[in-house]
Tab-separated table of C-alpha atoms and ligand atoms in Angstrom:
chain	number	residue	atom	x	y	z
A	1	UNK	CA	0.000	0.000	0.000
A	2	UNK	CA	2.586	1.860	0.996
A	3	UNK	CA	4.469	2.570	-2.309
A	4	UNK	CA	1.116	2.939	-4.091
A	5	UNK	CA	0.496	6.073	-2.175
A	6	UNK	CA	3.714	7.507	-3.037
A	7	UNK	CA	3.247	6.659	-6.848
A	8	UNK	CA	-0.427	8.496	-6.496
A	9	UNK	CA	-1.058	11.695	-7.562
A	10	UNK	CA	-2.563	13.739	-5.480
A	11	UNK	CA	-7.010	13.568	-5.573
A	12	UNK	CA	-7.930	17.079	-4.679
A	13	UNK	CA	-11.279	17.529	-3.128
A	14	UNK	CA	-12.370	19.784	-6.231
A	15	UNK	CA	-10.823	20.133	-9.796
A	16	UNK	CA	-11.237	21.708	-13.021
A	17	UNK	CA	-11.358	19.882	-16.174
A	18	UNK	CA	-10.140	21.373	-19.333
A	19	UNK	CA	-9.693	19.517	-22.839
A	20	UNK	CA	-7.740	20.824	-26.038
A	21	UNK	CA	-10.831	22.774	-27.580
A	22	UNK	CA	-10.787	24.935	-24.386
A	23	UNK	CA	-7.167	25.254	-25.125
A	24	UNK	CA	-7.632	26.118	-28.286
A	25	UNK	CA	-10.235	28.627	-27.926
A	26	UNK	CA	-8.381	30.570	-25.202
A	27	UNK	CA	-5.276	30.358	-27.723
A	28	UNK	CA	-6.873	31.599	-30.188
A	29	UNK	CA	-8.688	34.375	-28.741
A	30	UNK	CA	-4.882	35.031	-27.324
A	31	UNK	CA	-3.496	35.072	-30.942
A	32	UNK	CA	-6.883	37.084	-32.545
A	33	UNK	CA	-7.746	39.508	-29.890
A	34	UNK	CA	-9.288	41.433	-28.801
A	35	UNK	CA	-7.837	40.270	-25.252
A	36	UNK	CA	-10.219	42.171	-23.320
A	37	UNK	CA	-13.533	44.192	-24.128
A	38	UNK	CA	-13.783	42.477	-27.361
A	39	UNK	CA	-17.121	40.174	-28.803
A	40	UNK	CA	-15.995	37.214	-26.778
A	41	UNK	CA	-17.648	38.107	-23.522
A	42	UNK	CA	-20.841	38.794	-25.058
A	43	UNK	CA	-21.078	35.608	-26.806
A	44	UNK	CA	-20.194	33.960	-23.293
A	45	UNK	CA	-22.993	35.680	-21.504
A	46	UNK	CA	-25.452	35.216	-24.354
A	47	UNK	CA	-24.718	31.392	-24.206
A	48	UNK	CA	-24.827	31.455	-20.491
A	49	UNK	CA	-28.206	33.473	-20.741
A	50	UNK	CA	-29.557	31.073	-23.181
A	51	UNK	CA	-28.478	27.912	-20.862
A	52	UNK	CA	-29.947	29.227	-17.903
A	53	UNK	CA	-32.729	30.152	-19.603
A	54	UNK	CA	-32.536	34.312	-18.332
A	55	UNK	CA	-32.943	37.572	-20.093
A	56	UNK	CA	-30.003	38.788	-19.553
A	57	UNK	CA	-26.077	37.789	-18.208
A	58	UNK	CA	-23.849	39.940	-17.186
A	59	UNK	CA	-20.542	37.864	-17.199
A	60	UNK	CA	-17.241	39.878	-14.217
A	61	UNK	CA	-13.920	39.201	-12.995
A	62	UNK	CA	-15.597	36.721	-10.187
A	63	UNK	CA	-18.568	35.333	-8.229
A	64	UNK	CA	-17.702	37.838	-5.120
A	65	UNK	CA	-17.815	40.843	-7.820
A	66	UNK	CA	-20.776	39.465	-9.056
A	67	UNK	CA	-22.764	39.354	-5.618
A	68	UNK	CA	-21.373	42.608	-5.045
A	69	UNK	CA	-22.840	44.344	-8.259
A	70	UNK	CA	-25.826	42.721	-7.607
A	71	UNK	CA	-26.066	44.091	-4.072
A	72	UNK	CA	-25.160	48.052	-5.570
A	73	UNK	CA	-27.760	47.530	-8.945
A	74	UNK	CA	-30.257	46.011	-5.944
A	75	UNK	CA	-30.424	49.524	-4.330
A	76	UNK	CA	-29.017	48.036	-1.131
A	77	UNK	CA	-27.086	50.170	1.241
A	78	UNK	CA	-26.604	51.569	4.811
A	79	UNK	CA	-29.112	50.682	6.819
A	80	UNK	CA	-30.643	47.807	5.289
A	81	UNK	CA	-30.395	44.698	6.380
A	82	UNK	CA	-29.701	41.332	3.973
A	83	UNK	CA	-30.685	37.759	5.233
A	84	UNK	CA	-28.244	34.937	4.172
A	85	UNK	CA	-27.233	31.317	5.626
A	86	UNK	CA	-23.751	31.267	7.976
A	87	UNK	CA	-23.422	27.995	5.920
A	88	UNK	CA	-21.341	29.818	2.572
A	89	UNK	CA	-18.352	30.885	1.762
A	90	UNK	CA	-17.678	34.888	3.509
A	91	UNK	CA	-18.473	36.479	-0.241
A	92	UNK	CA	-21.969	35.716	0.115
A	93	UNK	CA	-21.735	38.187	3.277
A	94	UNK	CA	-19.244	40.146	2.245
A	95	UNK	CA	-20.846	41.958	-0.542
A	96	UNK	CA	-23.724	43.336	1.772
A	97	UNK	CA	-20.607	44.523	3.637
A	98	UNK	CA	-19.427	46.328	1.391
A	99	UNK	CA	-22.429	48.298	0.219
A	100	UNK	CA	-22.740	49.668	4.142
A	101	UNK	CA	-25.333	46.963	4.675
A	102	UNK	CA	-25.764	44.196	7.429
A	103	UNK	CA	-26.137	40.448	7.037
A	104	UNK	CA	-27.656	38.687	8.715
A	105	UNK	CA	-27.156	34.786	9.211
A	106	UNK	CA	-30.573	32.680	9.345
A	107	UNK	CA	-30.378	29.381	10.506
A	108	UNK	CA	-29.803	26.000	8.097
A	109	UNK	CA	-32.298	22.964	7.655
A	110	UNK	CA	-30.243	19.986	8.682
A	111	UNK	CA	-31.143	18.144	5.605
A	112	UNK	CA	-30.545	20.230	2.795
A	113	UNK	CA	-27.866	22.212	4.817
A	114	UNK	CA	-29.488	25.416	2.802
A	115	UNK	CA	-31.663	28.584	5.191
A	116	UNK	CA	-34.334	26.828	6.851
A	117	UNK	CA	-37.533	28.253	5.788
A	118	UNK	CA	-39.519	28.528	9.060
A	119	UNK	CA	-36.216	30.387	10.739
A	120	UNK	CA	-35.834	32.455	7.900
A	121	UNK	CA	-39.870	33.306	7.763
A	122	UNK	CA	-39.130	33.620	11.568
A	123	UNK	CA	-36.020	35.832	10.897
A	124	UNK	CA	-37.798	38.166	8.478
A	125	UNK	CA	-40.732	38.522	10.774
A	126	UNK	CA	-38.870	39.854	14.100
A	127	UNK	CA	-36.681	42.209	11.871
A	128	UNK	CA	-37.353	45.496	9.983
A	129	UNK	CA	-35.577	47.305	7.124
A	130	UNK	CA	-34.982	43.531	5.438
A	131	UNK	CA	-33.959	44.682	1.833
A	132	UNK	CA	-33.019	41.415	0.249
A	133	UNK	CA	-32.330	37.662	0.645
A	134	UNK	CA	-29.500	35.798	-0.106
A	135	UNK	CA	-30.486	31.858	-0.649
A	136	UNK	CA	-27.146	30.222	-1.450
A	137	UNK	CA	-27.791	26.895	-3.213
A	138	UNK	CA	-25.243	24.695	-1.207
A	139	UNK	CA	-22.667	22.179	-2.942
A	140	UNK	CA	-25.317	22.666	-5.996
A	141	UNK	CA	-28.719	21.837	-3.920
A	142	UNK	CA	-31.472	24.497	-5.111
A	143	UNK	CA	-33.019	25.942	-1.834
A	144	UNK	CA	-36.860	26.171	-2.196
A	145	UNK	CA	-36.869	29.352	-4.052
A	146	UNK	CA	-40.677	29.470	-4.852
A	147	UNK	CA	-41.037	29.992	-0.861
A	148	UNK	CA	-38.235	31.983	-0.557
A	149	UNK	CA	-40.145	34.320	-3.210
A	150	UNK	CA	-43.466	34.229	-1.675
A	151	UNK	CA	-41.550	35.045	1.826
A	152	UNK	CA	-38.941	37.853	-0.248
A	153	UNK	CA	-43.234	39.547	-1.601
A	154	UNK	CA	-44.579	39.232	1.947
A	155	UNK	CA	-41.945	41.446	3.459
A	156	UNK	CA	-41.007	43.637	0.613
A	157	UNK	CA	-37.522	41.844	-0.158
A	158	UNK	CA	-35.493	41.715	-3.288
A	159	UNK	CA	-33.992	37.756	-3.757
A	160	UNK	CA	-30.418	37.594	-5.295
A	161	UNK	CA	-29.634	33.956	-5.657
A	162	UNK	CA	-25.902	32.735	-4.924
A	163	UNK	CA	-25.750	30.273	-7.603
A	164	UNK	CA	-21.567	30.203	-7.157
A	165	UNK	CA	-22.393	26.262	-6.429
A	166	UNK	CA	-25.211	25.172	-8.163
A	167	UNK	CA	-25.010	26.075	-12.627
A	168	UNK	CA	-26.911	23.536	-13.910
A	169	UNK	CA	-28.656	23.033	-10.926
A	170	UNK	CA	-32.361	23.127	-11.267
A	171	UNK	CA	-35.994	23.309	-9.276
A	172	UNK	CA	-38.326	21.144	-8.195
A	173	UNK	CA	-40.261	22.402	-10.719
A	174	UNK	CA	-37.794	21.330	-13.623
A	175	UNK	CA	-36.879	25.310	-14.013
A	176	UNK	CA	-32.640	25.985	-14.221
A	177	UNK	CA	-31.017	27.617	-11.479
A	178	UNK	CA	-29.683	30.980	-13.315
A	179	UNK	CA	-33.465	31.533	-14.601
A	180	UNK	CA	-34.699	33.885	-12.476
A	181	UNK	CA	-37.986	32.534	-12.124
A	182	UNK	CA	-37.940	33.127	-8.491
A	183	UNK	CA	-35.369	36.286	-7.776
A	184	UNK	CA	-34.363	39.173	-9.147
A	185	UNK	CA	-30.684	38.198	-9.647
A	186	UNK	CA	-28.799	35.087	-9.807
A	187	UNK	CA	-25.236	35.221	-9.334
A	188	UNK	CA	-22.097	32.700	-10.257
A	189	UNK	CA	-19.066	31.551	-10.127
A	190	UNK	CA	-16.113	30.092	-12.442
A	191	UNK	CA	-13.404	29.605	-10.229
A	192	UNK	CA	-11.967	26.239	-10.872
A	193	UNK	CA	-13.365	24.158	-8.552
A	194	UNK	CA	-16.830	25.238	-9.532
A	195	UNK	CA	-19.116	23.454	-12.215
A	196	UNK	CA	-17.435	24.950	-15.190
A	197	UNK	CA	-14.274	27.347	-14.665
A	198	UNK	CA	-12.493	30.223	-16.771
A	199	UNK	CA	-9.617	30.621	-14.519
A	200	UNK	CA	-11.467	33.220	-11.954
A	201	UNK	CA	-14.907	34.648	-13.175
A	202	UNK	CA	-17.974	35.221	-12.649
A	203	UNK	CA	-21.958	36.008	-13.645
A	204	UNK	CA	-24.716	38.346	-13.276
A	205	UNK	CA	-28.523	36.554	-14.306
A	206	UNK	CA	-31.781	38.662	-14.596
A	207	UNK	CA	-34.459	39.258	-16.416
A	208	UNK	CA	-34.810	42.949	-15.269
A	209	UNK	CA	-33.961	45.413	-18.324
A	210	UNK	CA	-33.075	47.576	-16.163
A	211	UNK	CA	-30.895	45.705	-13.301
A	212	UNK	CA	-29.075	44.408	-16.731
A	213	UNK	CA	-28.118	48.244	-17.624
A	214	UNK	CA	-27.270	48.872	-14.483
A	215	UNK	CA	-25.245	45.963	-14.221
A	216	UNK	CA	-23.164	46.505	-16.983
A	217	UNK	CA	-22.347	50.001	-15.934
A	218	UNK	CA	-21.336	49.072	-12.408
A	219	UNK	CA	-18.983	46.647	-13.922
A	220	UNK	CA	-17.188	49.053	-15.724
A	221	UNK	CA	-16.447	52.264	-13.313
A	222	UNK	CA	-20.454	53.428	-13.510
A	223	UNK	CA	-19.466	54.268	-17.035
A	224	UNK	CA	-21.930	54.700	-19.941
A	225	UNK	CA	-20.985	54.984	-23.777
A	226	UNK	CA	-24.569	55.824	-24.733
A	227	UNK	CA	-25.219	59.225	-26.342
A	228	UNK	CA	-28.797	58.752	-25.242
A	229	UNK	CA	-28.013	58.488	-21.660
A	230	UNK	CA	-25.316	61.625	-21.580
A	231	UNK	CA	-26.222	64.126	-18.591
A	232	UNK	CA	-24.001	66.608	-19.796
A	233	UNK	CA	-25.237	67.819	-23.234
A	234	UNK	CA	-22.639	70.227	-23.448
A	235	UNK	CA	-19.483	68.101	-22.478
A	236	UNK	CA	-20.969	65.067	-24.487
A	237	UNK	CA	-22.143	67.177	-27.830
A	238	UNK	CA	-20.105	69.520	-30.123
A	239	UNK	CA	-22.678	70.941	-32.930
A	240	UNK	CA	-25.219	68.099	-32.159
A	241	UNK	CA	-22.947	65.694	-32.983
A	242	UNK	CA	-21.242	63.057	-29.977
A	243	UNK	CA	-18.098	63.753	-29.385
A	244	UNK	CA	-15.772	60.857	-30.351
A	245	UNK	CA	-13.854	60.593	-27.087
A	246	UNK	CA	-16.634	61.458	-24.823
A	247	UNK	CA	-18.137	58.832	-22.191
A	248	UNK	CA	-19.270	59.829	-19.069
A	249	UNK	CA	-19.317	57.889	-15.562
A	250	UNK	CA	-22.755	58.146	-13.555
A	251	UNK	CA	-22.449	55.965	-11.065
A	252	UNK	CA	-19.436	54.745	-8.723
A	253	UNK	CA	-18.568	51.440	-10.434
A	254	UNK	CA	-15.805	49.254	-10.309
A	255	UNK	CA	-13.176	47.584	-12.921
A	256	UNK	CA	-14.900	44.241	-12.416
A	257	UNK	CA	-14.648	42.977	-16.125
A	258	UNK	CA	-13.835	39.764	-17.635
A	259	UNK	CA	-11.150	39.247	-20.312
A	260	UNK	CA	-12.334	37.777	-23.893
A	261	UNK	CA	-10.017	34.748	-23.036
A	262	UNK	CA	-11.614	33.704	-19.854
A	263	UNK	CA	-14.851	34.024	-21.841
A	264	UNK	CA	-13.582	32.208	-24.259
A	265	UNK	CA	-12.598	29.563	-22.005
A	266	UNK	CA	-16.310	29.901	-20.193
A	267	UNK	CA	-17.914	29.478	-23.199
A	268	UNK	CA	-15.860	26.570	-24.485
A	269	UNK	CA	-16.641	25.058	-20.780
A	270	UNK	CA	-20.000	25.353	-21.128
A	271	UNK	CA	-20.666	23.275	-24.113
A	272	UNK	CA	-19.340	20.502	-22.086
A	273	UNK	CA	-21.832	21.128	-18.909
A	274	UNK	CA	-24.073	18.529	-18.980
A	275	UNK	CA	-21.619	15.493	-19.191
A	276	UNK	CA	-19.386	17.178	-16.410
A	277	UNK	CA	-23.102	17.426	-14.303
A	278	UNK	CA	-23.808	13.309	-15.798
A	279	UNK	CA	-20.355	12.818	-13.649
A	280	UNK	CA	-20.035	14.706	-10.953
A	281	UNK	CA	-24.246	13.133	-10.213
A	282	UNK	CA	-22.804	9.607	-11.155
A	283	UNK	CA	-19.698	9.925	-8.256
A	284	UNK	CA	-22.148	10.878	-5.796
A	285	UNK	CA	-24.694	7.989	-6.783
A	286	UNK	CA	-21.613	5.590	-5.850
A	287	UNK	CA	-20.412	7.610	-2.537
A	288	UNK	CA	-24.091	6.906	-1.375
A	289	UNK	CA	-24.171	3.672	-2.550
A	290	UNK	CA	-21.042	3.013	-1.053
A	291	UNK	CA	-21.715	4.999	2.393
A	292	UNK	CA	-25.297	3.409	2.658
A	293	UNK	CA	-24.979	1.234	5.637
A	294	UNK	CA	-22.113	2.933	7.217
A	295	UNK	CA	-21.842	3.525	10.791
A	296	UNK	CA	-18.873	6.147	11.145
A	297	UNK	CA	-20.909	8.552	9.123
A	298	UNK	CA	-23.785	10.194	7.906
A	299	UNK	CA	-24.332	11.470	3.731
A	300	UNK	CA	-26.242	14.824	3.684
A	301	UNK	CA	-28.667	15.970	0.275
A	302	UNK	CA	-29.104	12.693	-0.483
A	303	UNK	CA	-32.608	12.914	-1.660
A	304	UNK	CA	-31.578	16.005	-3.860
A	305	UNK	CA	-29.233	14.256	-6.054
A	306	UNK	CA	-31.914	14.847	-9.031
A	307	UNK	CA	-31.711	18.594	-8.694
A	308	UNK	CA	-28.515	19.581	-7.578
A	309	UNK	CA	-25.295	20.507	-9.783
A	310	UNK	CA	-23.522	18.362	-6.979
A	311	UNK	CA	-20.303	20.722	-6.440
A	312	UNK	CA	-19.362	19.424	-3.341
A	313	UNK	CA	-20.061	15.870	-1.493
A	314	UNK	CA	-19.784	16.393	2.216
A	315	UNK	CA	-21.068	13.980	4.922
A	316	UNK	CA	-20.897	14.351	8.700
A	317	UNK	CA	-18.396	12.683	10.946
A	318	UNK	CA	-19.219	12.601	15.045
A	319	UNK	CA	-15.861	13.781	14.792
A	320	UNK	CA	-16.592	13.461	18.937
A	321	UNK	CA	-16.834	9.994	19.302
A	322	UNK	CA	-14.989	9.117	16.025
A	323	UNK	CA	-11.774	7.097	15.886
A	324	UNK	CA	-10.058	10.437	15.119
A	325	UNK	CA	-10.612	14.008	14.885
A	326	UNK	CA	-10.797	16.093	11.999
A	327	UNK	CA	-7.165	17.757	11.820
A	328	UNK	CA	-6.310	14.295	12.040
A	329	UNK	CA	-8.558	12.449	9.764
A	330	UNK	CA	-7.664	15.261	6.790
A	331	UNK	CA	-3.797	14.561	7.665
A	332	UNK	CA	-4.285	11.002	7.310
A	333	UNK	CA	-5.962	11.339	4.233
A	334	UNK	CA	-3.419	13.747	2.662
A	335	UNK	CA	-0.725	11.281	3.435
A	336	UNK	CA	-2.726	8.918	1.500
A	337	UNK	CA	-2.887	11.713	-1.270
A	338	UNK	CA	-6.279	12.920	-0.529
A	339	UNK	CA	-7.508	16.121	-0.226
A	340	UNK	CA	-10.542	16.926	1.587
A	341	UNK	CA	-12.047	20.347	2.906
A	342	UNK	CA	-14.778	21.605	5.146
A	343	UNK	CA	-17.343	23.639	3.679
A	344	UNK	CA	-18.181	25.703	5.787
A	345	UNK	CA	-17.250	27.770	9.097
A	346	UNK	CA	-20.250	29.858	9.762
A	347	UNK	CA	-19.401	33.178	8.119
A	348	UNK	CA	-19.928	35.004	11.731
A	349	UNK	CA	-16.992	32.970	13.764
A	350	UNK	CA	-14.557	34.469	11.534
A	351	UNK	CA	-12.568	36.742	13.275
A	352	UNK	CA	-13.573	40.024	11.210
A	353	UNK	CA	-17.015	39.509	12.100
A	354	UNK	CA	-16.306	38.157	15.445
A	355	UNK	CA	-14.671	41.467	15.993
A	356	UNK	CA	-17.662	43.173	14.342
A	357	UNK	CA	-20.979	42.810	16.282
A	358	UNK	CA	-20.810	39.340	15.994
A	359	UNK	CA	-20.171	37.893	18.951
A	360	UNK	CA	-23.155	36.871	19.796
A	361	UNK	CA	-24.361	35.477	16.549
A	362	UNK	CA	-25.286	31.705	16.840
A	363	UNK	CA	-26.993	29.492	14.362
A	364	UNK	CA	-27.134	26.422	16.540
A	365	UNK	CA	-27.784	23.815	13.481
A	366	UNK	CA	-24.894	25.380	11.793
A	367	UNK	CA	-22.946	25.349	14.253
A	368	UNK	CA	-23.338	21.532	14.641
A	369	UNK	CA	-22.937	20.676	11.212
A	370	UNK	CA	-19.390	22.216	10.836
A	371	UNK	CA	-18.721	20.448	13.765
A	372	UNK	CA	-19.189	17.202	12.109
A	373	UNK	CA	-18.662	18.578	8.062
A	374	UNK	CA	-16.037	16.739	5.720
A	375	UNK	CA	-16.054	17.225	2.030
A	376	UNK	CA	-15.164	14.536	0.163
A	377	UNK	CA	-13.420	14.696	-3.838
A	378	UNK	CA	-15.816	15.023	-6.097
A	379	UNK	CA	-15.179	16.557	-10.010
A	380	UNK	CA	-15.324	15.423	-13.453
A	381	UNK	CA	-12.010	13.873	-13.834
A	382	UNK	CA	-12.219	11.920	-10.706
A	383	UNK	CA	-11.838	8.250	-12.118
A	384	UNK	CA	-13.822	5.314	-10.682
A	385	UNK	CA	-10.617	3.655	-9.307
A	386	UNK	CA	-9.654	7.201	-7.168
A	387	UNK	CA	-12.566	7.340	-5.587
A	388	UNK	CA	-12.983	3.379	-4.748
A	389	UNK	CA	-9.517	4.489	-3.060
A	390	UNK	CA	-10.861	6.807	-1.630
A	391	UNK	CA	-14.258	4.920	0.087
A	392	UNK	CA	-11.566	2.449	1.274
A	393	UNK	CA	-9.350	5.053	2.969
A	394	UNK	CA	-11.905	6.600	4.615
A	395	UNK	CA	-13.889	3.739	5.946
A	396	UNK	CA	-10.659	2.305	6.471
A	397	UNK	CA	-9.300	5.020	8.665
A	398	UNK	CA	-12.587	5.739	10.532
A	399	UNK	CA	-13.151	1.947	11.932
B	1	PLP	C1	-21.192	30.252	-2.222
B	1	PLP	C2	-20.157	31.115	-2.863
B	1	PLP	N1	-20.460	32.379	-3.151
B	1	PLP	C3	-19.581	33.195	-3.750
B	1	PLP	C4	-18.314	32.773	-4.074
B	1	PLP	C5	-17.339	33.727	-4.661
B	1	PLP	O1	-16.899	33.355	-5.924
B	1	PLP	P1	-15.448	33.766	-6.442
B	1	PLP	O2	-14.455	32.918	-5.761
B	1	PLP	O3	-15.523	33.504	-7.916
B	1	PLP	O4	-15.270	35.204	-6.134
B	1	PLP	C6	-17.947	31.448	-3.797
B	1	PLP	C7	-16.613	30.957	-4.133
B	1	PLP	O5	-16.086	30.030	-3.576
B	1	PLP	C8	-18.887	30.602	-3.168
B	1	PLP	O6	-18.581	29.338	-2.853
């Protein structure tokens, strides 16, 4: 066993997967040009529009700069208050942050690890000022959006989706994650270890004509190039004709754009979503199977399989009264060439917000999930034979 773990290479707990086309495209969008600002990106948010079956895409530099235009075209700001689970990774909080707002963390369901709906009706009932909710689909599992909408109408609340986990991802109702059909926004991600990646990157969903123009201008410095939007006749026109160099910024916006070879490399990812879904749902089919009538732990979403986009695979370890504890476990299984990771830390225990009015914050059923939370490899390119390695490891290591 021994020298067979040294001749492994190493099984990370997420992966990209890239083939020659993708390298091909990004090469040649290298070689054509335009690098940046050029036809690419729109092609890459028209095919992501068109997938997800939304209006409108608006494709940035990442997920976190996509929440975070959502949050500024959504109006929010200082003294408004945003809902979101303490069971994400810190961007889903961290763009109400920076638009002067406050999050606030409503308890998870213990089955789909995803807001519980009765805390967050509860949540939304004993607080004022709530301007928006944040559902984040976790590791790919749709949250119940249609009662997240009916709960966003009853107390006046805009719904941006966090979708960083869950492209291709769809409803109960068949409808795709990305759609809209329940929010206002839907936002993504294309890091690497996400469903599809373009090195870092990131999307913007609606079907709001105007959240899409507002979108786009907060992406690029709050700047507009249309004559019919000028403010300043007189700076913008020279004998009623637009002057050539003239654009004008209206809004404070950021540099948050994509460049046309990550878009390439999105779009080129894209046309291979469904078989990398097909795999990633097929490798958690067979960690189910395999983890059925285990003892040492428990699987979580398992009855979502159907919907989800199945990012992550994660099951609970009573790391308490298991053989080992976590830091050890995880060491163990990285000597063995096995990466694992836990997903998540509630947002508040991180120092910053510990420090930050915090302190107090407790979301009891999140708390005991990351007690017990262990994400296991899951991506396209894992092969059958890794993760039968694997299932023996860990079983292995935790009896
Ligand atoms: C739930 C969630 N939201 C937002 C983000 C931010 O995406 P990015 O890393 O592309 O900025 C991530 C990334 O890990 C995420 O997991």
């Amino acid at each position: 066993m021994k020298a067979a773990q040294s001749a492994r290479t190493f099984i990370p707990y997420g992966q990209h997967f890239l083939d020659a086309e993708d390298i091909r495209q990004v090469a040649d969008t290298l070689r054509q040009g335009p690098i940046t600002q050029g036809p690419r990106i729109k092609a890459f948010e028209e095919a992501l529009a068109t997938y997800v079956g939304a209006k409108y895409a608006v494709a940035v530099a990442n997920g976190t700069a996509a929440l975070h235009i959502a949050c500024l075209a959504a109006g929010i700001g200082r003294e408004d208050r945003v809902v979101t689970s303490p069971n994400t990774f810190i961007a889903s909080a961290n763009a109400t942050l920076y638009v002067g707002a406050t999050p606030i963390f409503s308890d998870i369901h213990p089955d789909t690890l995803n807001m519980d709906l009765t805390a967050l009706a509860a949540t939304c009932h004993s607080l004022k000022n709530i301007k928006a909710i944040i559902p984040v689909h976790f590791a790919g599992l749709p949250c119940d959006m249609a009662a997240i909408r009916t709960l966003g109408k009853k107390n006046k609340a805009l719904i941006i989706e966090d979708a960083a986990h869950a492209l291709g991802a769809k409803y109960a109702d068949g409808v795709k994650v990305g759609s809209c059909r329940y929010s206002d926004m839907t936002t993504f991600s294309f890091h690497p270890v996400k469903i599809i990646a373009s090195g870092e990157g990131g999307a913007v969903t609606t079907n709001d004509e105007e959240l899409y123009h507002k979108l786009l201008q907060l992406r690029n410095h709050g700047i507009t190039k249309d004559s019919k939007q000028f403010r300043d006749k007189a700076a913008a026109f020279t004998d009623g004709e637009v002057n050539p160099w003239y654009y004008e910024m209206q809004d404070l916006g950021f540099n948050y754009r994509i460049t046309d070879f990550q878009a390439a490399l999105g779009t080129s990812q894209l046309r291979k979503i469904e078989a990398f879904l097909k795999r990633r749902k097929e490798i958690a089919a067979r960690y189910d199977e395999a983890f059925a009538s285990e003892t040492t732990l428990t699987v979580t979403q398992k009855s979502g399989r159907k919907f989800s986009a199945n990012h992550l695979y994660v099951v609970r370890i009573p790391f308490a009264t298991a053989k080992m504890n976590r830091a050890r476990l995880m060491t163990e299984l990285k000597k063995r060439s096995i990466g694992t990771q836990v997903h998540y830390l509630p947002v508040y225990r991180h120092p910053y917000y510990q420090e930050h009015d915090y302190s107090h914050a407790s979301c009891l059923k999140a708390e005991a999930y990351y007690k017990e939370a262990l994400s296991l490899p899951i991506y396209y390119g894992l092969t059958d034979e890794e993760q039968k390695y694997v299932i023996a490891s860990l079983k292995e290591l935790l009896s």
